[in-house]
mmCIF file with all atom_site columns, C-alpha atoms in Angstrom:
data_model
loop_
_atom_site.group_PDB
_atom_site.id
_atom_site.type_symbol
_atom_site.label_atom_id
_atom_site.label_alt_id
_atom_site.label_comp_id
_atom_site.label_asym_id
_atom_site.label_entity_id
_atom_site.label_seq_id
_atom_site.pdbx_PDB_ins_code
_atom_site.Cartn_x
_atom_site.Cartn_y
_atom_site.Cartn_z
_atom_site.occupancy
_atom_site.B_iso_or_equiv
_atom_site.pdbx_formal_charge
_atom_site.auth_seq_id
_atom_site.auth_comp_id
_atom_site.auth_asym_id
_atom_site.auth_atom_id
_atom_site.pdbx_PDB_model_num
ATOM 1  C CA . UNK A 1 1  ? 76.728 92.012  105.238 1.00 80.00 ? 929  UNK A CA 1
ATOM 2  C CA . UNK A 1 2  ? 79.424 90.659  102.783 1.00 81.00 ? 930  UNK A CA 1
ATOM 3  C CA . UNK A 1 3  ? 81.657 93.267  100.943 1.00 83.00 ? 931  UNK A CA 1
ATOM 4  C CA . UNK A 1 4  ? 84.903 93.668  99.020  1.00 78.00 ? 932  UNK A CA 1
ATOM 5  C CA . UNK A 1 5  ? 86.753 96.230  97.583  1.00 73.00 ? 933  UNK A CA 1
ATOM 6  C CA . UNK A 1 6  ? 86.419 96.190  93.678  1.00 76.00 ? 934  UNK A CA 1
ATOM 7  C CA . UNK A 1 7  ? 83.634 93.708  93.540  1.00 82.00 ? 935  UNK A CA 1
ATOM 8  C CA . UNK A 1 8  ? 80.337 95.262  92.082  1.00 85.00 ? 936  UNK A CA 1
ATOM 9  C CA . UNK A 1 9  ? 77.009 94.183  93.929  1.00 87.00 ? 937  UNK A CA 1
ATOM 10 C CA . UNK A 1 10 ? 75.723 93.126  90.748  1.00 88.00 ? 938  UNK A CA 1
ATOM 11 C CA . UNK A 1 11 ? 78.403 90.689  90.072  1.00 87.00 ? 939  UNK A CA 1
ATOM 12 C CA . UNK A 1 12 ? 78.160 89.275  93.362  1.00 89.00 ? 940  UNK A CA 1
ATOM 13 C CA . UNK A 1 13 ? 74.315 88.962  93.070  1.00 91.00 ? 941  UNK A CA 1
ATOM 14 C CA . UNK A 1 14 ? 74.676 86.935  89.758  1.00 91.00 ? 942  UNK A CA 1
ATOM 15 C CA . UNK A 1 15 ? 77.232 84.807  91.624  1.00 90.00 ? 943  UNK A CA 1
ATOM 16 C CA . UNK A 1 16 ? 75.273 83.763  94.557  1.00 93.00 ? 944  UNK A CA 1
ATOM 17 C CA . UNK A 1 17 ? 71.980 83.387  92.146  1.00 94.00 ? 945  UNK A CA 1
ATOM 18 C CA . UNK A 1 18 ? 74.128 80.860  90.100  1.00 92.00 ? 946  UNK A CA 1
ATOM 19 C CA . UNK A 1 19 ? 74.764 79.033  93.310  1.00 93.00 ? 947  UNK A CA 1
ATOM 20 C CA . UNK A 1 20 ? 70.999 79.134  94.332  1.00 94.00 ? 948  UNK A CA 1
ATOM 21 C CA . UNK A 1 21 ? 71.519 81.809  97.162  1.00 94.00 ? 949  UNK A CA 1
ATOM 22 C CA . UNK A 1 22 ? 69.164 84.858  97.005  1.00 92.00 ? 950  UNK A CA 1
ATOM 23 C CA . UNK A 1 23 ? 70.686 88.130  98.340  1.00 92.00 ? 951  UNK A CA 1
ATOM 24 C CA . UNK A 1 24 ? 70.198 91.779  97.831  1.00 88.00 ? 952  UNK A CA 1
ATOM 25 C CA . UNK A 1 25 ? 72.594 94.776  97.487  1.00 85.00 ? 953  UNK A CA 1
ATOM 26 C CA . UNK A 1 26 ? 70.446 97.054  99.402  1.00 70.00 ? 954  UNK A CA 1
ATOM 27 C CA . UNK A 1 27 ? 67.148 97.323  101.545 1.00 64.00 ? 955  UNK A CA 1
ATOM 28 C CA . UNK A 1 28 ? 63.827 96.985  100.126 1.00 58.00 ? 956  UNK A CA 1
ATOM 29 C CA . UNK A 1 29 ? 63.269 100.705 100.593 1.00 58.00 ? 957  UNK A CA 1
ATOM 30 C CA . UNK A 1 30 ? 66.407 101.370 98.391  1.00 56.00 ? 958  UNK A CA 1
ATOM 31 C CA . UNK A 1 31 ? 65.138 99.048  95.451  1.00 55.00 ? 959  UNK A CA 1
ATOM 32 C CA . UNK A 1 32 ? 66.168 100.654 92.148  1.00 54.00 ? 960  UNK A CA 1
ATOM 33 C CA . UNK A 1 33 ? 68.939 102.895 93.609  1.00 56.00 ? 961  UNK A CA 1
ATOM 34 C CA . UNK A 1 34 ? 72.439 102.848 92.306  1.00 55.00 ? 962  UNK A CA 1
ATOM 35 C CA . UNK A 1 35 ? 74.101 104.767 94.695  1.00 65.00 ? 963  UNK A CA 1
ATOM 36 C CA . UNK A 1 36 ? 75.854 103.212 97.825  1.00 70.00 ? 964  UNK A CA 1
ATOM 37 C CA . UNK A 1 37 ? 73.663 102.534 101.066 1.00 76.00 ? 965  UNK A CA 1
ATOM 38 C CA . UNK A 1 38 ? 73.312 105.603 103.031 1.00 80.00 ? 966  UNK A CA 1
ATOM 39 C CA . UNK A 1 39 ? 73.571 103.499 106.072 1.00 83.00 ? 967  UNK A CA 1
ATOM 40 C CA . UNK A 1 40 ? 76.976 102.195 105.289 1.00 84.00 ? 968  UNK A CA 1
ATOM 41 C CA . UNK A 1 41 ? 77.897 105.451 104.330 1.00 84.00 ? 969  UNK A CA 1
ATOM 42 C CA . UNK A 1 42 ? 76.748 106.944 107.671 1.00 89.00 ? 970  UNK A CA 1
ATOM 43 C CA . UNK A 1 43 ? 78.851 104.165 109.391 1.00 89.00 ? 971  UNK A CA 1
ATOM 44 C CA . UNK A 1 44 ? 81.973 105.496 107.782 1.00 90.00 ? 972  UNK A CA 1
ATOM 45 C CA . UNK A 1 45 ? 82.242 102.424 105.058 1.00 87.00 ? 973  UNK A CA 1
ATOM 46 C CA . UNK A 1 46 ? 84.367 103.650 102.238 1.00 87.00 ? 974  UNK A CA 1
ATOM 47 C CA . UNK A 1 47 ? 82.452 104.020 98.898  1.00 85.00 ? 975  UNK A CA 1
ATOM 48 C CA . UNK A 1 48 ? 84.364 101.258 97.214  1.00 82.00 ? 976  UNK A CA 1
ATOM 49 C CA . UNK A 1 49 ? 83.293 98.891  99.945  1.00 85.00 ? 977  UNK A CA 1
ATOM 50 C CA . UNK A 1 50 ? 79.758 99.871  100.061 1.00 86.00 ? 978  UNK A CA 1
ATOM 51 C CA . UNK A 1 51 ? 79.150 99.767  96.298  1.00 85.00 ? 979  UNK A CA 1
ATOM 52 C CA . UNK A 1 52 ? 79.955 95.968  96.483  1.00 85.00 ? 980  UNK A CA 1
ATOM 53 C CA . UNK A 1 53 ? 78.017 95.300  99.781  1.00 88.00 ? 981  UNK A CA 1
ATOM 54 C CA . UNK A 1 54 ? 75.709 92.363  99.750  1.00 88.00 ? 982  UNK A CA 1
ATOM 55 C CA . UNK A 1 55 ? 72.848 91.811  102.384 1.00 88.00 ? 983  UNK A CA 1
ATOM 56 C CA . UNK A 1 56 ? 72.058 88.339  103.461 1.00 91.00 ? 984  UNK A CA 1
ATOM 57 C CA . UNK A 1 57 ? 68.764 87.829  105.340 1.00 90.00 ? 985  UNK A CA 1
ATOM 58 C CA . UNK A 1 58 ? 67.741 85.135  107.490 1.00 92.00 ? 986  UNK A CA 1
ATOM 59 C CA . UNK A 1 59 ? 64.443 84.087  109.229 1.00 94.00 ? 987  UNK A CA 1
ATOM 60 C CA . UNK A 1 60 ? 63.007 81.419  111.543 1.00 96.00 ? 988  UNK A CA 1
ATOM 61 C CA . UNK A 1 61 ? 63.051 78.953  108.759 1.00 95.00 ? 989  UNK A CA 1
ATOM 62 C CA . UNK A 1 62 ? 66.709 79.186  107.906 1.00 95.00 ? 990  UNK A CA 1
ATOM 63 C CA . UNK A 1 63 ? 68.687 76.270  108.629 1.00 96.00 ? 991  UNK A CA 1
ATOM 64 C CA . UNK A 1 64 ? 72.344 75.640  109.407 1.00 97.00 ? 992  UNK A CA 1
ATOM 65 C CA . UNK A 1 65 ? 72.440 73.963  105.831 1.00 97.00 ? 993  UNK A CA 1
ATOM 66 C CA . UNK A 1 66 ? 71.259 77.260  104.465 1.00 96.00 ? 994  UNK A CA 1
ATOM 67 C CA . UNK A 1 67 ? 73.815 79.170  106.108 1.00 96.00 ? 995  UNK A CA 1
ATOM 68 C CA . UNK A 1 68 ? 76.520 76.752  105.156 1.00 96.00 ? 996  UNK A CA 1
ATOM 69 C CA . UNK A 1 69 ? 75.447 76.916  101.548 1.00 96.00 ? 997  UNK A CA 1
ATOM 70 C CA . UNK A 1 70 ? 75.498 80.928  101.511 1.00 95.00 ? 998  UNK A CA 1
ATOM 71 C CA . UNK A 1 71 ? 79.217 80.730  103.086 1.00 94.00 ? 999  UNK A CA 1
ATOM 72 C CA . UNK A 1 72 ? 80.239 78.085  100.447 1.00 95.00 ? 1000 UNK A CA 1
ATOM 73 C CA . UNK A 1 73 ? 78.769 80.543  97.661  1.00 93.00 ? 1001 UNK A CA 1
ATOM 74 C CA . UNK A 1 74 ? 80.744 83.374  99.014  1.00 91.00 ? 1002 UNK A CA 1
ATOM 75 C CA . UNK A 1 75 ? 83.952 81.280  99.273  1.00 90.00 ? 1003 UNK A CA 1
ATOM 76 C CA . UNK A 1 76 ? 83.324 80.182  95.497  1.00 90.00 ? 1004 UNK A CA 1
ATOM 77 C CA . UNK A 1 77 ? 82.779 83.876  94.575  1.00 87.00 ? 1005 UNK A CA 1
ATOM 78 C CA . UNK A 1 78 ? 85.969 84.878  96.477  1.00 82.00 ? 1006 UNK A CA 1
ATOM 79 C CA . UNK A 1 79 ? 88.146 82.068  94.807  1.00 82.00 ? 1007 UNK A CA 1
ATOM 80 C CA . UNK A 1 80 ? 86.630 82.845  91.361  1.00 79.00 ? 1008 UNK A CA 1
ATOM 81 C CA . UNK A 1 81 ? 86.732 86.638  90.947  1.00 71.00 ? 1009 UNK A CA 1
ATOM 82 C CA . UNK A 1 82 ? 88.755 87.853  94.154  1.00 60.00 ? 1010 UNK A CA 1
ATOM 83 C CA . UNK A 1 83 ? 91.845 85.820  93.841  1.00 68.00 ? 1011 UNK A CA 1
ATOM 84 C CA . UNK A 1 84 ? 94.567 87.109  96.438  1.00 55.00 ? 1012 UNK A CA 1
ATOM 85 C CA . UNK A 1 85 ? 92.159 89.836  98.229  1.00 54.00 ? 1013 UNK A CA 1
ATOM 86 C CA . UNK A 1 86 ? 91.104 89.897  101.940 1.00 53.00 ? 1014 UNK A CA 1
ATOM 87 C CA . UNK A 1 87 ? 87.496 89.224  102.484 1.00 52.00 ? 1015 UNK A CA 1
ATOM 88 C CA . UNK A 1 88 ? 85.584 91.458  104.698 1.00 54.00 ? 1016 UNK A CA 1
ATOM 89 C CA . UNK A 1 89 ? 82.260 90.054  106.572 1.00 54.00 ? 1017 UNK A CA 1
ATOM 90 C CA . UNK A 1 90 ? 80.292 91.817  109.208 1.00 52.00 ? 1018 UNK A CA 1
#
C-alpha cells in the first residue's frame, strides 16, 4: 500500500498507468466506490491518507524486476507531483 496526504488515488493510478504499472485504489469488492477504504478507516488511517491509497498486488509470476519497476514509478510520481513531502509506504 502506498499513500500520501494530498494525493488523489485517481492521479496516482494515472501516473502508474503511464509507467506501465497496474495498480488499484481499492479492493475488487469496492469497485466504483468513491469513499475511502473501510479497512483503512478501521485501522485508524486518516481520511486524507486513505483517499490517496494505492493497492499494489503481486503473485507467483511477480519478479524482482517488476517490483523495481513499481518502485521507480512511485519515485517518479513522488518527484513530479509531491516535491518536498514525506512518503508513507506500508
